[in-house]
Amino acid sequence: MHRIGVITGGGDCPGLNAVVRAVTKSAINLYGWEVIGFEDGFKGLVENRYRILDLQAVSGILHRGGTILGTTNRDNPFNFLIEENGQKEFRDMSAVVLENLDRLGIDALVVIGGDGSLNIAYQLHQKGVKVVGVPKTIDNDLSATDLTFGFHTAVATAMDALDRLHTTAESHHRVMVLEVMGRYAGWIALAAGIAGGADVILIPEIPFKLEKICEKIEERTLTGKKFSIIVVAEGAKPEGGEMVVQKIVPESHDPVRLGGIGNKVGEEIERLTGKETRVTVLGHLQRGGSPNAFDRILSTRYGVAATKALKAGNYGSMVSLQGSVVTTVPLEDAIGELKKVPVDHEMIQVARAVGISFGD
């Protein structure tokens, strides 16, 4: 093996640059390989846009958020949007990807991404590309790994927001609702809610009842607590209801864009309790910014493990954190299904033990 490629796909995430840096430096320092970085996710693979990654190119990027390579969550080479003569259609461009990799002399590919990107990586592997995946998502919803990088930083951002909301909620005797990311899995809301001292946590895995939320707020009022803090994952839904869809993006591999549940919950709480309620949607603040120490270290470990997996010929795998050890697992184990919060998870039990309500 002489030359490898690296790609960052899907949504941006704290720690992406740290992985790119670790892959590049370990590939060069340990094995003398050349490293090619494809720009703007899989779109760069289709359009053959890339840059040479040497030690100078990755210098000073460990602490930077985002990705120096660019990314996109809309360009699947197996279902790629083409526009010709004003007409749009989706085509399978995987053959073009294979040609580009062959033309550049790419011996293997490191794909850094979440469920969607790693599904594409697995399909490329089935077509003969030597692939190793790196698990990336702030939602921590990838199977076959204890943690994805970026999750810890996103939780810390949400916790900081809750700390700030506490002071203004207490001052004005208000109910504060914080909407965080988490479409189908509530890991961010659960962890941030516990760390930030929330009174109610609403996650996709546990449908909620508005009357139960209001009961918790009234219970606090009776004990002299004049404010309440509620954390709600964007994918949370009422019992018997549906998730709140903000819009549909047809060209994306996951076209549903959620958002708005925080406002709906806030409006209903104010209507039912008469208490002044304010809503904050954290949105993409959770994705941005510098990775914290934990994610910088995990990202670096993952990047080095990915190059070692390539060296060992462990293709079609994903690097994974199992306990305190970084190892590899088959890609198909990681993408089979999303890792949701079990309703009897130890963190759920801890939250209930300290008086946090899940609206059920």
Short mmCIF file of C-alpha atoms in Angstrom, two decimals:
data_model
loop_
_atom_site.label_atom_id
_atom_site.label_comp_id
_atom_site.label_asym_id
_atom_site.label_seq_id
_atom_site.Cartn_x
_atom_site.Cartn_y
_atom_site.Cartn_z
CA MET A 1 0.00 0.00 0.00
CA HIS A 2 1.37 3.39 -1.01
CA ARG A 3 -1.49 5.89 -1.14
CA ILE A 4 -4.72 6.16 0.86
CA GLY A 5 -7.69 8.48 0.65
CA VAL A 6 -9.66 10.08 3.46
CA ILE A 7 -13.14 11.58 3.34
CA THR A 8 -15.41 13.35 5.84
CA GLY A 9 -19.10 12.79 5.10
CA GLY A 10 -22.43 13.77 6.60
CA GLY A 11 -22.95 16.59 9.08
CA ASP A 12 -20.00 18.43 10.56
CA CYS A 13 -18.89 17.44 14.02
CA PRO A 14 -16.25 18.50 16.59
CA GLY A 15 -13.23 16.25 16.14
CA LEU A 16 -13.33 15.71 12.37
CA ASN A 17 -10.09 17.61 11.84
CA ALA A 18 -8.47 15.70 14.69
CA VAL A 19 -9.24 12.41 12.90
CA VAL A 20 -7.95 13.73 9.55
CA ARG A 21 -4.79 14.85 11.31
CA ALA A 22 -4.29 11.51 13.06
CA VAL A 23 -4.90 9.48 9.88
CA THR A 24 -2.46 11.64 7.93
CA LYS A 25 0.30 11.78 10.52
CA SER A 26 0.18 8.09 11.42
CA ALA A 27 0.02 7.04 7.74
CA ILE A 28 3.12 9.11 6.98
CA ASN A 29 5.08 8.54 10.20
CA LEU A 30 4.39 4.83 10.61
CA TYR A 31 4.19 3.57 7.04
CA GLY A 32 5.42 6.27 4.65
CA TRP A 33 2.10 6.36 2.78
CA GLU A 34 0.80 9.29 0.77
CA VAL A 35 -2.58 10.68 1.85
CA ILE A 36 -5.22 12.23 -0.40
CA GLY A 37 -8.13 14.15 1.13
CA PHE A 38 -11.32 14.31 -0.95
CA GLU A 39 -13.23 17.57 -0.72
CA ASP A 40 -16.88 18.03 0.26
CA GLY A 41 -17.65 14.46 1.19
CA PHE A 42 -18.66 11.93 -1.43
CA LYS A 43 -19.31 14.74 -3.87
CA GLY A 44 -15.56 15.20 -4.13
CA LEU A 45 -15.16 11.50 -4.89
CA VAL A 46 -17.61 11.77 -7.78
CA GLU A 47 -16.20 15.04 -9.11
CA ASN A 48 -12.57 14.03 -8.49
CA ARG A 49 -11.80 17.01 -6.27
CA TYR A 50 -9.06 16.40 -3.77
CA ARG A 51 -5.95 17.77 -2.10
CA ILE A 52 -2.66 16.28 -0.94
CA LEU A 53 -2.50 15.90 2.82
CA ASP A 54 1.05 16.10 4.14
CA LEU A 55 2.32 16.98 7.60
CA GLN A 56 2.17 20.69 6.85
CA ALA A 57 -1.43 20.47 5.60
CA VAL A 58 -2.67 19.03 8.89
CA SER A 59 -0.54 21.20 11.16
CA GLY A 60 -2.54 23.29 13.62
CA ILE A 61 -5.94 21.69 12.98
CA LEU A 62 -6.31 19.50 16.08
CA HIS A 63 -8.31 22.13 17.96
CA ARG A 64 -10.38 23.36 15.03
CA GLY A 65 -14.05 22.50 14.67
CA GLY A 66 -15.60 21.49 11.37
CA THR A 67 -13.49 19.87 8.67
CA ILE A 68 -10.80 21.36 6.46
CA LEU A 69 -11.94 19.00 3.69
CA GLY A 70 -15.55 20.19 3.68
CA THR A 71 -18.54 17.87 3.90
CA THR A 72 -22.08 17.35 2.67
CA ASN A 73 -24.95 15.10 3.69
CA ARG A 74 -26.77 15.25 0.35
CA ASP A 75 -24.47 13.49 -2.10
CA ASN A 76 -24.74 9.72 -2.25
CA PRO A 77 -22.70 8.39 -5.20
CA PHE A 78 -25.18 5.51 -5.56
CA ASN A 79 -28.03 8.02 -5.89
CA PHE A 80 -26.31 11.20 -7.07
CA LEU A 81 -28.24 14.29 -8.14
CA ILE A 82 -27.34 15.38 -11.68
CA GLU A 83 -28.63 18.51 -13.40
CA GLU A 84 -28.50 18.70 -17.19
CA ASN A 85 -30.31 21.19 -19.42
CA GLY A 86 -32.35 22.37 -16.48
CA GLN A 87 -33.51 18.85 -15.65
CA LYS A 88 -32.65 17.05 -12.41
CA GLU A 89 -32.32 13.31 -12.01
CA PHE A 90 -30.63 10.83 -9.70
CA ARG A 91 -27.98 8.48 -11.12
CA ASP A 92 -25.70 5.74 -9.83
CA MET A 93 -22.24 7.31 -10.06
CA SER A 94 -20.40 4.60 -8.15
CA ALA A 95 -18.57 3.49 -11.31
CA VAL A 96 -17.16 7.02 -11.63
CA VAL A 97 -15.96 6.83 -8.02
CA LEU A 98 -14.15 3.56 -8.74
CA GLU A 99 -12.54 5.06 -11.84
CA ASN A 100 -11.35 8.13 -9.92
CA LEU A 101 -9.87 6.03 -7.13
CA ASP A 102 -8.10 3.83 -9.66
CA ARG A 103 -6.81 6.80 -11.66
CA LEU A 104 -5.37 8.39 -8.52
CA GLY A 105 -3.80 5.13 -7.38
CA ILE A 106 -5.78 5.10 -4.13
CA ASP A 107 -5.15 1.74 -2.47
CA ALA A 108 -7.66 2.19 0.37
CA LEU A 109 -10.13 4.68 1.78
CA VAL A 110 -10.85 5.95 5.29
CA VAL A 111 -14.45 7.15 5.57
CA ILE A 112 -15.25 9.34 8.58
CA GLY A 113 -18.99 9.57 9.07
CA GLY A 114 -22.21 8.50 10.68
CA ASP A 115 -24.85 5.99 9.69
CA GLY A 116 -25.44 7.39 6.20
CA SER A 117 -21.79 7.82 5.25
CA LEU A 118 -20.81 4.41 6.60
CA ASN A 119 -23.68 2.79 4.68
CA ILE A 120 -22.17 4.27 1.52
CA ALA A 121 -18.72 3.09 2.63
CA TYR A 122 -20.07 -0.42 3.04
CA GLN A 123 -21.58 -0.35 -0.45
CA LEU A 124 -18.23 0.78 -1.87
CA HIS A 125 -16.53 -2.03 0.02
CA GLN A 126 -18.91 -4.49 -1.61
CA LYS A 127 -17.73 -3.14 -4.95
CA GLY A 128 -14.12 -3.90 -4.08
CA VAL A 129 -12.90 -0.70 -2.40
CA LYS A 130 -10.70 -1.33 0.63
CA VAL A 131 -12.50 0.69 3.28
CA VAL A 132 -12.17 1.40 7.00
CA GLY A 133 -14.79 3.55 8.73
CA VAL A 134 -14.51 5.96 11.65
CA PRO A 135 -17.70 6.54 13.72
CA LYS A 136 -18.72 10.18 13.76
CA THR A 137 -21.95 11.70 15.03
CA ILE A 138 -22.86 14.02 17.86
CA ASP A 139 -26.00 11.90 18.36
CA ASN A 140 -23.97 8.85 19.54
CA ASP A 141 -26.50 6.64 17.75
CA LEU A 142 -24.14 4.34 15.83
CA SER A 143 -24.24 0.69 16.80
CA ALA A 144 -21.19 -1.43 17.61
CA THR A 145 -19.33 1.34 19.44
CA ASP A 146 -19.70 2.69 22.95
CA LEU A 147 -19.02 6.26 21.82
CA THR A 148 -18.80 8.29 18.65
CA PHE A 149 -16.47 11.27 18.64
CA GLY A 150 -18.20 14.65 18.84
CA PHE A 151 -20.83 13.45 21.32
CA HIS A 152 -19.00 14.60 24.43
CA THR A 153 -18.45 18.09 23.01
CA ALA A 154 -22.10 18.42 21.97
CA VAL A 155 -23.22 17.38 25.45
CA ALA A 156 -20.86 19.92 27.03
CA THR A 157 -22.30 22.65 24.79
CA ALA A 158 -25.85 21.74 25.79
CA MET A 159 -24.87 21.56 29.46
CA ASP A 160 -23.35 25.04 29.27
CA ALA A 161 -26.60 26.33 27.74
CA LEU A 162 -28.58 24.74 30.60
CA ASP A 163 -26.30 26.35 33.18
CA ARG A 164 -27.01 29.74 31.63
CA LEU A 165 -30.74 29.09 31.32
CA HIS A 166 -30.89 28.15 35.00
CA THR A 167 -29.84 31.61 36.13
CA THR A 168 -32.35 33.50 34.00
CA ALA A 169 -35.14 30.98 34.74
CA GLU A 170 -34.61 31.36 38.47
CA SER A 171 -34.44 35.14 38.25
CA HIS A 172 -37.71 35.48 36.32
CA HIS A 173 -39.55 32.45 37.79
CA ARG A 174 -40.00 30.98 34.32
CA VAL A 175 -40.17 27.59 32.69
CA MET A 176 -37.26 27.23 30.26
CA VAL A 177 -37.36 24.70 27.43
CA LEU A 178 -34.15 23.77 25.63
CA GLU A 179 -34.46 21.86 22.34
CA VAL A 180 -31.38 19.83 21.44
CA MET A 181 -30.51 17.55 18.55
CA GLY A 182 -31.43 13.88 18.54
CA ARG A 183 -33.76 12.74 15.79
CA TYR A 184 -34.28 9.12 16.69
CA ALA A 185 -32.03 8.70 19.73
CA GLY A 186 -32.06 10.80 22.88
CA TRP A 187 -28.47 10.43 24.08
CA ILE A 188 -27.65 14.16 23.96
CA ALA A 189 -30.82 15.19 25.78
CA LEU A 190 -30.36 12.46 28.40
CA ALA A 191 -26.71 13.21 29.16
CA ALA A 192 -27.04 16.99 29.01
CA GLY A 193 -30.22 16.91 31.09
CA ILE A 194 -28.55 14.95 33.87
CA ALA A 195 -25.39 17.05 33.75
CA GLY A 196 -27.31 20.32 33.55
CA GLY A 197 -29.80 19.58 36.33
CA ALA A 198 -32.94 19.47 34.18
CA ASP A 199 -36.29 18.76 35.80
CA VAL A 200 -37.82 17.10 32.72
CA ILE A 201 -36.09 15.27 29.87
CA LEU A 202 -38.05 14.33 26.75
CA ILE A 203 -36.48 11.80 24.36
CA PRO A 204 -37.72 9.94 21.26
CA GLU A 205 -37.63 6.57 23.03
CA ILE A 206 -40.17 7.56 25.72
CA PRO A 207 -43.38 9.19 24.40
CA PHE A 208 -44.51 11.92 26.78
CA LYS A 209 -47.79 13.20 28.19
CA LEU A 210 -48.17 16.95 28.59
CA GLU A 211 -50.16 16.51 31.78
CA LYS A 212 -47.24 14.60 33.33
CA ILE A 213 -44.86 17.42 32.45
CA CYS A 214 -47.23 19.96 33.99
CA GLU A 215 -47.59 17.80 37.09
CA LYS A 216 -43.82 17.94 37.57
CA ILE A 217 -43.83 21.72 37.20
CA GLU A 218 -46.68 22.12 39.71
CA GLU A 219 -44.94 19.73 42.09
CA ARG A 220 -41.88 21.96 42.05
CA THR A 221 -44.04 25.02 42.65
CA LEU A 222 -45.55 23.41 45.75
CA THR A 223 -42.08 22.80 47.17
CA GLY A 224 -41.07 26.44 46.66
CA LYS A 225 -39.32 26.03 43.30
CA LYS A 226 -40.56 28.87 41.12
CA PHE A 227 -38.85 27.77 37.91
CA SER A 228 -38.36 24.60 35.87
CA ILE A 229 -35.91 23.43 33.22
CA ILE A 230 -36.98 21.10 30.41
CA VAL A 231 -34.69 19.46 27.85
CA VAL A 232 -36.35 18.06 24.74
CA ALA A 233 -34.71 16.13 21.90
CA GLU A 234 -35.87 17.26 18.46
CA GLY A 235 -37.28 13.78 17.80
CA ALA A 236 -39.36 13.58 20.98
CA LYS A 237 -43.08 13.05 20.46
CA PRO A 238 -46.23 12.94 22.59
CA GLU A 239 -47.89 9.65 23.36
CA GLY A 240 -49.92 8.71 20.29
CA GLY A 241 -48.44 11.62 18.32
CA GLU A 242 -45.76 12.15 15.70
CA MET A 243 -42.40 13.91 15.49
CA VAL A 244 -42.49 17.56 14.39
CA VAL A 245 -41.12 17.82 10.84
CA GLN A 246 -39.70 21.18 9.83
CA LYS A 247 -39.11 20.39 6.14
CA ILE A 248 -38.22 17.68 3.62
CA VAL A 249 -34.97 17.71 1.64
CA PRO A 250 -35.57 15.21 -1.21
CA GLU A 251 -31.93 14.97 -2.37
CA SER A 252 -30.62 13.99 1.08
CA HIS A 253 -30.10 10.36 2.14
CA ASP A 254 -32.22 11.25 5.18
CA PRO A 255 -34.69 13.79 3.78
CA VAL A 256 -36.61 14.50 7.01
CA ARG A 257 -35.54 17.64 8.88
CA LEU A 258 -36.98 17.86 12.37
CA GLY A 259 -37.46 20.93 14.53
CA GLY A 260 -40.17 22.74 16.42
CA ILE A 261 -41.07 20.32 19.20
CA GLY A 262 -39.56 22.68 21.77
CA ASN A 263 -41.91 25.49 20.76
CA LYS A 264 -44.93 23.19 20.79
CA VAL A 265 -44.09 21.89 24.25
CA GLY A 266 -43.44 25.43 25.51
CA GLU A 267 -46.74 26.75 24.14
CA GLU A 268 -48.71 23.93 25.74
CA ILE A 269 -46.99 24.29 29.10
CA GLU A 270 -47.79 28.00 29.20
CA ARG A 271 -51.38 27.34 28.16
CA LEU A 272 -51.95 24.56 30.70
CA THR A 273 -50.08 26.01 33.69
CA GLY A 274 -50.27 29.74 33.07
CA LYS A 275 -46.53 29.97 33.78
CA GLU A 276 -44.39 32.16 31.59
CA THR A 277 -42.40 29.84 29.34
CA ARG A 278 -39.46 30.53 27.06
CA VAL A 279 -37.93 28.23 24.45
CA THR A 280 -34.33 28.05 23.23
CA VAL A 281 -33.39 25.95 20.22
CA LEU A 282 -29.69 25.10 20.43
CA GLY A 283 -29.53 23.90 16.82
CA HIS A 284 -26.19 23.88 15.04
CA LEU A 285 -24.35 25.37 18.00
CA GLN A 286 -24.05 21.74 19.10
CA ARG A 287 -22.13 20.87 15.94
CA GLY A 288 -19.77 23.83 15.90
CA GLY A 289 -16.75 24.89 17.83
CA SER A 290 -13.60 23.30 19.12
CA PRO A 291 -13.71 19.67 20.34
CA ASN A 292 -13.13 19.18 24.04
CA ALA A 293 -10.20 17.20 25.45
CA PHE A 294 -12.08 13.89 25.47
CA ASP A 295 -13.08 14.16 21.81
CA ARG A 296 -9.60 15.30 20.72
CA ILE A 297 -8.09 12.22 22.32
CA LEU A 298 -10.78 9.83 21.05
CA SER A 299 -10.55 11.26 17.53
CA THR A 300 -6.77 10.85 17.54
CA ARG A 301 -7.06 7.26 18.78
CA TYR A 302 -9.64 6.51 16.09
CA GLY A 303 -7.49 8.03 13.32
CA VAL A 304 -4.43 6.01 14.29
CA ALA A 305 -6.51 2.85 14.67
CA ALA A 306 -7.93 3.35 11.17
CA THR A 307 -4.49 3.42 9.54
CA LYS A 308 -3.41 0.41 11.57
CA ALA A 309 -6.52 -1.45 10.41
CA LEU A 310 -5.59 -0.68 6.79
CA LYS A 311 -2.04 -1.88 7.38
CA ALA A 312 -3.40 -5.12 8.86
CA GLY A 313 -5.68 -5.63 5.86
CA ASN A 314 -8.76 -5.34 8.05
CA TYR A 315 -10.96 -3.93 5.31
CA GLY A 316 -14.72 -3.49 5.56
CA SER A 317 -14.38 -2.64 9.23
CA MET A 318 -15.03 0.31 11.53
CA VAL A 319 -12.87 1.40 14.44
CA SER A 320 -14.82 1.17 17.67
CA LEU A 321 -14.51 2.02 21.35
CA GLN A 322 -15.31 -1.01 23.48
CA GLY A 323 -14.98 -0.06 27.13
CA SER A 324 -11.57 1.61 27.28
CA VAL A 325 -10.12 -0.19 24.26
CA VAL A 326 -10.21 0.94 20.61
CA THR A 327 -10.71 -2.06 18.34
CA THR A 328 -12.45 -2.82 15.04
CA VAL A 329 -15.86 -4.27 14.19
CA PRO A 330 -17.41 -5.27 10.85
CA LEU A 331 -19.02 -2.31 9.11
CA GLU A 332 -22.30 -4.17 8.74
CA ASP A 333 -22.53 -4.44 12.54
CA ALA A 334 -22.31 -0.67 12.84
CA ILE A 335 -24.94 0.24 10.25
CA GLY A 336 -27.55 -2.46 10.84
CA GLU A 337 -29.68 -0.32 13.14
CA LEU A 338 -29.43 2.89 15.12
CA LYS A 339 -28.33 2.69 18.75
CA LYS A 340 -31.26 4.11 20.69
CA VAL A 341 -31.53 4.71 24.43
CA PRO A 342 -32.94 1.58 26.12
CA VAL A 343 -35.87 2.61 28.29
CA ASP A 344 -34.34 0.69 31.19
CA HIS A 345 -30.84 2.10 30.65
CA GLU A 346 -28.83 2.80 33.79
CA MET A 347 -28.76 6.54 33.00
CA ILE A 348 -32.57 6.57 32.76
CA GLN A 349 -32.73 4.92 36.17
CA VAL A 350 -30.24 7.42 37.60
CA ALA A 351 -32.25 10.33 36.24
CA ARG A 352 -35.49 9.00 37.73
CA ALA A 353 -33.76 8.40 41.07
CA VAL A 354 -32.80 12.08 41.36
CA GLY A 355 -36.32 13.21 40.51
CA ILE A 356 -36.11 13.90 36.80
CA SER A 357 -39.35 13.28 34.90
CA PHE A 358 -39.53 11.83 31.39
CA GLY A 359 -43.10 12.97 30.91
CA ASP A 360 -44.43 9.46 31.24
#
